[in-house]
Amino acid sequence: MIGLLKTKSLRYWVGLGMLVALLPVVVSATGGYLLLNWGVIAPFHDVSSRQRQQVIPAQKLRVMLWEALSSIDEFVEDHDPIHLPPYRNLRTQIETTFAELSGALKDEPAVQAILDSARTDWTAAERHATTLISVARPADDAEKDAIFHRFHGGITAASDKLAAVHTRIAARIDEDHDIAVRFYERSLWLAGIAGALSMLTVALGVLIIGRVLSNSVDRLVDGAIRFAEGDRRHRIQIQLPPELHRVAEEFNHMIGRIHESEAALDELAHKDSLTGLGNRRAFEEAFAEVQAGIQRHGEAAALLALDIDHFKRTNDTFGHAAGDEVLRVIAKAMTNNVRPFDKVFRVGGEEFLVLLPHAGVVKGQEIAERLREVIASLPISFNDKILRVSASIGVVEITQSSGHAQVVQAVDGALYRAKESGRNRVVVGDGRGRAVDAT
């Protein structure tokens, strides 16, 4: 045997040495790929699947629950049956989504238990809603108020539990991320051993392959970490290998869908559903930004408070649907008759605020007068009738020393003077809300 080996040529030994050197590379490459595919790629595919089947439906359920609550609230307020078909449609969608989400969580009994509890709360709230829309009672009926509050409580409880479901699912996604990182580290460990054993013959190949895989997986893991830390704008760019490229693309799509869902929830929290204008929460955030600009640069700014005159009379005479149309038309007219960077908000039933950056009290009075004239001349068509309304407007200037509460109180005072002095007019207030000029 030894003699036979001695007869082998140099080419044979070189070939044998290459085979011996390549063997750990082949083994490590095969093992590393399996570890990578099973321990990194598969978990990210699973994360993407759970995003579509669990996270997004849970967020969608919360949005639909609050939309259902809004429909019932509007019906209880004005008893207009127009609110019932949207509610019934939402009720069907909620039931369907609960069923789909329950099926997707069948392998997670702890999370499914929370979901079942949320579904129970929704079922109870839905029964209360059915009572509210099917039994006519006077507006001051104590039992009706109790049912109404129980309905609100059921929706709130269901939404909170769905938030807990979302938290649990997110925690599981974090766990899968940690598992993927551990498998990635094992892959690197195996590749390191193979590289050490094959250093003399395949150093260049190991370096190239290791660099491609390392860079790609590093980007994937870094993207997962940034996603876990809340960065929804980051996108993973991987070209090689194709498997990781597909995972990166799916991961990017998943981040985009989450960003869209969160943006939809944020928009819902900052917009008035009837007019599409910003609500009081949006006003407070915008006011803080304008005030910060004043503090930094000494810029002038003004605030208008506008109230539709005799709006209750419009509702009582023509109905709440007519009042809603008045609000929509006036909201659109106001938006079209301020500067592009001015912001209009609906903060109450018929009360609006207009935030005017880069505008002193003179410019604010000019814009307020323009709005008053536009509203007074505006024909509002409703059920073959033309409605006409007017508005009273208060104006104050926002200074460096003005606080949020002080400015709002001052503009409310100016608005009160406008209404007290005959309505359909503009009154400019000082920093303490006292009228200093009237039109």
PDB file of N, CA and C in Angstrom, residues 300-307 339 351-357 359-372 391-399 402 406-419 425-439:
ATOM      1  N   ALA A 300     -43.399  86.299  13.141  1.00  0.00           N
ATOM      2  CA  ALA A 300     -44.753  86.653  13.548  1.00  0.00           C
ATOM      3  C   ALA A 300     -45.705  85.518  13.198  1.00  0.00           C
ATOM      4  N   ALA A 301     -46.778  85.394  13.960  1.00  0.00           N
ATOM      5  CA  ALA A 301     -47.810  84.392  13.675  1.00  0.00           C
ATOM      6  C   ALA A 301     -49.117  84.879  14.282  1.00  0.00           C
ATOM      7  N   ALA A 302     -50.218  84.371  13.745  1.00  0.00           N
ATOM      8  CA  ALA A 302     -51.533  84.760  14.243  1.00  0.00           C
ATOM      9  C   ALA A 302     -52.427  83.529  14.317  1.00  0.00           C
ATOM     10  N   LEU A 303     -53.477  83.644  15.127  1.00  0.00           N
ATOM     11  CA  LEU A 303     -54.439  82.555  15.291  1.00  0.00           C
ATOM     12  C   LEU A 303     -55.843  83.125  15.129  1.00  0.00           C
ATOM     13  N   LEU A 304     -56.668  82.455  14.301  1.00  0.00           N
ATOM     14  CA  LEU A 304     -58.064  82.816  14.130  1.00  0.00           C
ATOM     15  C   LEU A 304     -58.940  81.765  14.781  1.00  0.00           C
ATOM     16  N   ALA A 305     -59.999  82.195  15.434  1.00  0.00           N
ATOM     17  CA  ALA A 305     -61.043  81.288  15.923  1.00  0.00           C
ATOM     18  C   ALA A 305     -62.335  81.673  15.211  1.00  0.00           C
ATOM     19  N   LEU A 306     -62.934  80.735  14.499  1.00  0.00           N
ATOM     20  CA  LEU A 306     -64.125  80.987  13.683  1.00  0.00           C
ATOM     21  C   LEU A 306     -65.272  80.117  14.170  1.00  0.00           C
ATOM     22  N   ASP A 307     -66.433  80.734  14.320  1.00  0.00           N
ATOM     23  CA  ASP A 307     -67.617  80.001  14.769  1.00  0.00           C
ATOM     24  C   ASP A 307     -68.771  80.333  13.816  1.00  0.00           C
ATOM     25  N   ARG A 339     -53.596  80.842   2.777  1.00  0.00           N
ATOM     26  CA  ARG A 339     -52.339  80.611   2.082  1.00  0.00           C
ATOM     27  C   ARG A 339     -51.965  79.130   2.128  1.00  0.00           C
ATOM     28  N   GLU A 351     -66.889  75.002  15.487  1.00  0.00           N
ATOM     29  CA  GLU A 351     -65.770  75.902  15.767  1.00  0.00           C
ATOM     30  C   GLU A 351     -64.527  75.451  15.018  1.00  0.00           C
ATOM     31  N   PHE A 352     -63.852  76.418  14.393  1.00  0.00           N
ATOM     32  CA  PHE A 352     -62.641  76.159  13.631  1.00  0.00           C
ATOM     33  C   PHE A 352     -61.524  77.058  14.155  1.00  0.00           C
ATOM     34  N   LEU A 353     -60.301  76.591  14.030  1.00  0.00           N
ATOM     35  CA  LEU A 353     -59.122  77.398  14.312  1.00  0.00           C
ATOM     36  C   LEU A 353     -58.263  77.450  13.048  1.00  0.00           C
ATOM     37  N   VAL A 354     -57.667  78.606  12.784  1.00  0.00           N
ATOM     38  CA  VAL A 354     -56.793  78.768  11.623  1.00  0.00           C
ATOM     39  C   VAL A 354     -55.462  79.301  12.135  1.00  0.00           C
ATOM     40  N   LEU A 355     -54.393  78.543  11.907  1.00  0.00           N
ATOM     41  CA  LEU A 355     -53.058  78.905  12.356  1.00  0.00           C
ATOM     42  C   LEU A 355     -52.315  79.553  11.190  1.00  0.00           C
ATOM     43  N   LEU A 356     -51.840  80.780  11.398  1.00  0.00           N
ATOM     44  CA  LEU A 356     -51.240  81.575  10.325  1.00  0.00           C
ATOM     45  C   LEU A 356     -49.778  81.870  10.643  1.00  0.00           C
ATOM     46  N   PRO A 357     -48.852  81.021  10.194  1.00  0.00           N
ATOM     47  CA  PRO A 357     -47.428  81.344  10.385  1.00  0.00           C
ATOM     48  C   PRO A 357     -47.047  82.551   9.519  1.00  0.00           C
ATOM     49  N   ALA A 359     -47.402  85.655   9.872  1.00  0.00           N
ATOM     50  CA  ALA A 359     -48.476  86.639   9.701  1.00  0.00           C
ATOM     51  C   ALA A 359     -48.688  87.356  11.030  1.00  0.00           C
ATOM     52  N   GLY A 360     -48.560  88.675  11.014  1.00  0.00           N
ATOM     53  CA  GLY A 360     -48.870  89.445  12.199  1.00  0.00           C
ATOM     54  C   GLY A 360     -50.370  89.653  12.333  1.00  0.00           C
ATOM     55  N   VAL A 361     -50.754  90.504  13.256  1.00  0.00           N
ATOM     56  CA  VAL A 361     -52.178  90.689  13.517  1.00  0.00           C
ATOM     57  C   VAL A 361     -52.868  91.378  12.334  1.00  0.00           C
ATOM     58  N   VAL A 362     -52.152  92.249  11.607  1.00  0.00           N
ATOM     59  CA  VAL A 362     -52.765  92.931  10.461  1.00  0.00           C
ATOM     60  C   VAL A 362     -53.087  91.931   9.362  1.00  0.00           C
ATOM     61  N   LYS A 363     -52.115  91.093   9.045  1.00  0.00           N
ATOM     62  CA  LYS A 363     -52.346  90.060   8.025  1.00  0.00           C
ATOM     63  C   LYS A 363     -53.411  89.076   8.491  1.00  0.00           C
ATOM     64  N   GLY A 364     -53.392  88.764   9.782  1.00  0.00           N
ATOM     65  CA  GLY A 364     -54.410  87.865  10.312  1.00  0.00           C
ATOM     66  C   GLY A 364     -55.804  88.444  10.172  1.00  0.00           C
ATOM     67  N   GLN A 365     -55.949  89.751  10.440  1.00  0.00           N
ATOM     68  CA  GLN A 365     -57.251  90.400  10.292  1.00  0.00           C
ATOM     69  C   GLN A 365     -57.687  90.410   8.828  1.00  0.00           C
ATOM     70  N   GLU A 366     -56.726  90.618   7.921  1.00  0.00           N
ATOM     71  CA  GLU A 366     -57.047  90.626   6.493  1.00  0.00           C
ATOM     72  C   GLU A 366     -57.571  89.257   6.044  1.00  0.00           C
ATOM     73  N   ILE A 367     -56.891  88.204   6.461  1.00  0.00           N
ATOM     74  CA  ILE A 367     -57.326  86.855   6.079  1.00  0.00           C
ATOM     75  C   ILE A 367     -58.669  86.528   6.721  1.00  0.00           C
ATOM     76  N   ALA A 368     -58.840  86.920   7.984  1.00  0.00           N
ATOM     77  CA  ALA A 368     -60.108  86.663   8.664  1.00  0.00           C
ATOM     78  C   ALA A 368     -61.263  87.356   7.953  1.00  0.00           C
ATOM     79  N   GLU A 369     -61.043  88.575   7.524  1.00  0.00           N
ATOM     80  CA  GLU A 369     -62.105  89.301   6.822  1.00  0.00           C
ATOM     81  C   GLU A 369     -62.428  88.626   5.494  1.00  0.00           C
ATOM     82  N   ARG A 370     -61.381  88.147   4.816  1.00  0.00           N
ATOM     83  CA  ARG A 370     -61.633  87.439   3.563  1.00  0.00           C
ATOM     84  C   ARG A 370     -62.462  86.177   3.797  1.00  0.00           C
ATOM     85  N   LEU A 371     -62.135  85.440   4.833  1.00  0.00           N
ATOM     86  CA  LEU A 371     -62.905  84.232   5.146  1.00  0.00           C
ATOM     87  C   LEU A 371     -64.344  84.572   5.501  1.00  0.00           C
ATOM     88  N   ARG A 372     -64.516  85.623   6.269  1.00  0.00           N
ATOM     89  CA  ARG A 372     -65.868  86.020   6.661  1.00  0.00           C
ATOM     90  C   ARG A 372     -66.704  86.358   5.428  1.00  0.00           C
ATOM     91  N   ALA A 391     -70.325  83.820   9.686  1.00  0.00           N
ATOM     92  CA  ALA A 391     -69.382  83.368  10.705  1.00  0.00           C
ATOM     93  C   ALA A 391     -68.840  84.566  11.471  1.00  0.00           C
ATOM     94  N   SER A 392     -68.588  84.333  12.750  1.00  0.00           N
ATOM     95  CA  SER A 392     -67.913  85.317  13.599  1.00  0.00           C
ATOM     96  C   SER A 392     -66.485  84.841  13.805  1.00  0.00           C
ATOM     97  N   ILE A 393     -65.538  85.806  13.803  1.00  0.00           N
ATOM     98  CA  ILE A 393     -64.131  85.430  13.840  1.00  0.00           C
ATOM     99  C   ILE A 393     -63.388  86.293  14.850  1.00  0.00           C
ATOM    100  N   GLY A 394     -62.566  85.618  15.665  1.00  0.00           N
ATOM    101  CA  GLY A 394     -61.650  86.311  16.562  1.00  0.00           C
ATOM    102  C   GLY A 394     -60.223  86.149  16.076  1.00  0.00           C
ATOM    103  N   VAL A 395     -59.402  87.207  16.264  1.00  0.00           N
ATOM    104  CA  VAL A 395     -58.017  87.205  15.790  1.00  0.00           C
ATOM    105  C   VAL A 395     -57.098  87.637  16.926  1.00  0.00           C
ATOM    106  N   VAL A 396     -56.013  86.893  17.129  1.00  0.00           N
ATOM    107  CA  VAL A 396     -54.971  87.335  18.064  1.00  0.00           C
ATOM    108  C   VAL A 396     -53.604  87.064  17.455  1.00  0.00           C
ATOM    109  N   GLU A 397     -52.627  87.793  17.895  1.00  0.00           N
ATOM    110  CA  GLU A 397     -51.249  87.576  17.450  1.00  0.00           C
ATOM    111  C   GLU A 397     -50.537  86.678  18.453  1.00  0.00           C
ATOM    112  N   ILE A 398     -49.699  85.776  17.946  1.00  0.00           N
ATOM    113  CA  ILE A 398     -48.905  84.887  18.789  1.00  0.00           C
ATOM    114  C   ILE A 398     -47.518  85.494  18.925  1.00  0.00           C
ATOM    115  N   THR A 399     -47.108  85.768  20.149  1.00  0.00           N
ATOM    116  CA  THR A 399     -45.805  86.382  20.396  1.00  0.00           C
ATOM    117  C   THR A 399     -44.879  85.389  21.084  1.00  0.00           C
ATOM    118  N   SER A 402     -46.131  84.280  24.410  1.00  0.00           N
ATOM    119  CA  SER A 402     -47.466  83.692  24.467  1.00  0.00           C
ATOM    120  C   SER A 402     -47.385  82.191  24.698  1.00  0.00           C
ATOM    121  N   GLN A 406     -52.767  80.640  26.962  1.00  0.00           N
ATOM    122  CA  GLN A 406     -53.018  82.083  26.915  1.00  0.00           C
ATOM    123  C   GLN A 406     -53.547  82.504  25.541  1.00  0.00           C
ATOM    124  N   VAL A 407     -52.932  81.960  24.467  1.00  0.00           N
ATOM    125  CA  VAL A 407     -53.358  82.329  23.116  1.00  0.00           C
ATOM    126  C   VAL A 407     -54.769  81.831  22.839  1.00  0.00           C
ATOM    127  N   VAL A 408     -55.047  80.584  23.217  1.00  0.00           N
ATOM    128  CA  VAL A 408     -56.384  80.030  22.972  1.00  0.00           C
ATOM    129  C   VAL A 408     -57.435  80.809  23.752  1.00  0.00           C
ATOM    130  N   GLN A 409     -57.119  81.165  24.995  1.00  0.00           N
ATOM    131  CA  GLN A 409     -58.061  81.950  25.793  1.00  0.00           C
ATOM    132  C   GLN A 409     -58.287  83.329  25.169  1.00  0.00           C
ATOM    133  N   ALA A 410     -57.202  83.922  24.662  1.00  0.00           N
ATOM    134  CA  ALA A 410     -57.320  85.250  24.069  1.00  0.00           C
ATOM    135  C   ALA A 410     -58.176  85.216  22.802  1.00  0.00           C
ATOM    136  N   VAL A 411     -57.934  84.224  21.932  1.00  0.00           N
ATOM    137  CA  VAL A 411     -58.696  84.180  20.686  1.00  0.00           C
ATOM    138  C   VAL A 411     -60.159  83.812  20.972  1.00  0.00           C
ATOM    139  N   ASP A 412     -60.405  82.990  21.987  1.00  0.00           N
ATOM    140  CA  ASP A 412     -61.792  82.695  22.374  1.00  0.00           C
ATOM    141  C   ASP A 412     -62.491  83.962  22.865  1.00  0.00           C
ATOM    142  N   GLY A 413     -61.743  84.792  23.598  1.00  0.00           N
ATOM    143  CA  GLY A 413     -62.327  86.036  24.068  1.00  0.00           C
ATOM    144  C   GLY A 413     -62.685  86.974  22.922  1.00  0.00           C
ATOM    145  N   ALA A 414     -61.791  87.050  21.927  1.00  0.00           N
ATOM    146  CA  ALA A 414     -62.081  87.883  20.760  1.00  0.00           C
ATOM    147  C   ALA A 414     -63.283  87.337  19.987  1.00  0.00           C
ATOM    148  N   LEU A 415     -63.369  86.012  19.863  1.00  0.00           N
ATOM    149  CA  LEU A 415     -64.514  85.392  19.172  1.00  0.00           C
ATOM    150  C   LEU A 415     -65.811  85.691  19.932  1.00  0.00           C
ATOM    151  N   TYR A 416     -65.762  85.639  21.249  1.00  0.00           N
ATOM    152  CA  TYR A 416     -66.955  85.934  22.046  1.00  0.00           C
ATOM    153  C   TYR A 416     -67.409  87.371  21.819  1.00  0.00           C
ATOM    154  N   ARG A 417     -66.458  88.306  21.737  1.00  0.00           N
ATOM    155  CA  ARG A 417     -66.825  89.693  21.501  1.00  0.00           C
ATOM    156  C   ARG A 417     -67.438  89.862  20.112  1.00  0.00           C
ATOM    157  N   ALA A 418     -66.928  89.115  19.127  1.00  0.00           N
ATOM    158  CA  ALA A 418     -67.505  89.185  17.782  1.00  0.00           C
ATOM    159  C   ALA A 418     -68.955  88.718  17.781  1.00  0.00           C
ATOM    160  N   LYS A 419     -69.242  87.655  18.505  1.00  0.00           N
ATOM    161  CA  LYS A 419     -70.614  87.139  18.561  1.00  0.00           C
ATOM    162  C   LYS A 419     -71.494  88.073  19.389  1.00  0.00           C
ATOM    163  N   ARG A 425     -68.810  89.125  11.941  1.00  0.00           N
ATOM    164  CA  ARG A 425     -67.805  90.179  11.999  1.00  0.00           C
ATOM    165  C   ARG A 425     -66.495  89.621  12.531  1.00  0.00           C
ATOM    166  N   VAL A 426     -65.444  90.423  12.380  1.00  0.00           N
ATOM    167  CA  VAL A 426     -64.110  90.061  12.844  1.00  0.00           C
ATOM    168  C   VAL A 426     -63.735  90.972  13.996  1.00  0.00           C
ATOM    169  N   VAL A 427     -63.238  90.393  15.075  1.00  0.00           N
ATOM    170  CA  VAL A 427     -62.775  91.175  16.221  1.00  0.00           C
ATOM    171  C   VAL A 427     -61.337  90.756  16.518  1.00  0.00           C
ATOM    172  N   VAL A 428     -60.465  91.763  16.657  1.00  0.00           N
ATOM    173  CA  VAL A 428     -59.067  91.521  16.987  1.00  0.00           C
ATOM    174  C   VAL A 428     -58.890  91.679  18.484  1.00  0.00           C
ATOM    175  N   GLY A 429     -58.270  90.695  19.124  1.00  0.00           N
ATOM    176  CA  GLY A 429     -58.056  90.747  20.562  1.00  0.00           C
ATOM    177  C   GLY A 429     -56.601  90.979  20.892  1.00  0.00           C
ATOM    178  N   ASP A 430     -56.341  91.508  22.102  1.00  0.00           N
ATOM    179  CA  ASP A 430     -54.961  91.643  22.556  1.00  0.00           C
ATOM    180  C   ASP A 430     -54.548  90.348  23.244  1.00  0.00           C
ATOM    181  N   GLY A 431     -53.394  90.354  23.843  1.00  0.00           N
ATOM    182  CA  GLY A 431     -52.887  89.137  24.482  1.00  0.00           C
ATOM    183  C   GLY A 431     -53.713  88.650  25.622  1.00  0.00           C
ATOM    184  N   ARG A 432     -54.631  89.495  26.149  1.00  0.00           N
ATOM    185  CA  ARG A 432     -55.501  89.077  27.261  1.00  0.00           C
ATOM    186  C   ARG A 432     -56.923  88.828  26.798  1.00  0.00           C
ATOM    187  N   GLY A 433     -57.166  88.821  25.472  1.00  0.00           N
ATOM    188  CA  GLY A 433     -58.478  88.478  24.937  1.00  0.00           C
ATOM    189  C   GLY A 433     -59.443  89.651  24.877  1.00  0.00           C
ATOM    190  N   ARG A 434     -58.967  90.879  25.168  1.00  0.00           N
ATOM    191  CA  ARG A 434     -59.869  92.033  25.101  1.00  0.00           C
ATOM    192  C   ARG A 434     -59.884  92.591  23.689  1.00  0.00           C
ATOM    193  N   ALA A 435     -61.055  93.022  23.224  1.00  0.00           N
ATOM    194  CA  ALA A 435     -61.172  93.544  21.855  1.00  0.00           C
ATOM    195  C   ALA A 435     -60.439  94.867  21.738  1.00  0.00           C
ATOM    196  N   VAL A 436     -59.634  95.000  20.680  1.00  0.00           N
ATOM    197  CA  VAL A 436     -58.948  96.271  20.435  1.00  0.00           C
ATOM    198  C   VAL A 436     -59.384  96.893  19.108  1.00  0.00           C
ATOM    199  N   ASP A 437     -60.068  96.075  18.252  1.00  0.00           N
ATOM    200  CA  ASP A 437     -60.541  96.614  16.976  1.00  0.00           C
ATOM    201  C   ASP A 437     -61.655  95.714  16.501  1.00  0.00           C
ATOM    202  N   ALA A 438     -62.617  96.210  15.815  1.00  0.00           N
ATOM    203  CA  ALA A 438     -63.721  95.382  15.307  1.00  0.00           C
ATOM    204  C   ALA A 438     -64.079  95.828  13.928  1.00  0.00           C
ATOM    205  N   THR A 439     -64.505  94.872  13.114  1.00  0.00           N
ATOM    206  CA  THR A 439     -64.962  95.164  11.750  1.00  0.00           C
ATOM    207  C   THR A 439     -66.377  94.661  11.603  1.00  0.00           C
TER     208      THR A 439
END
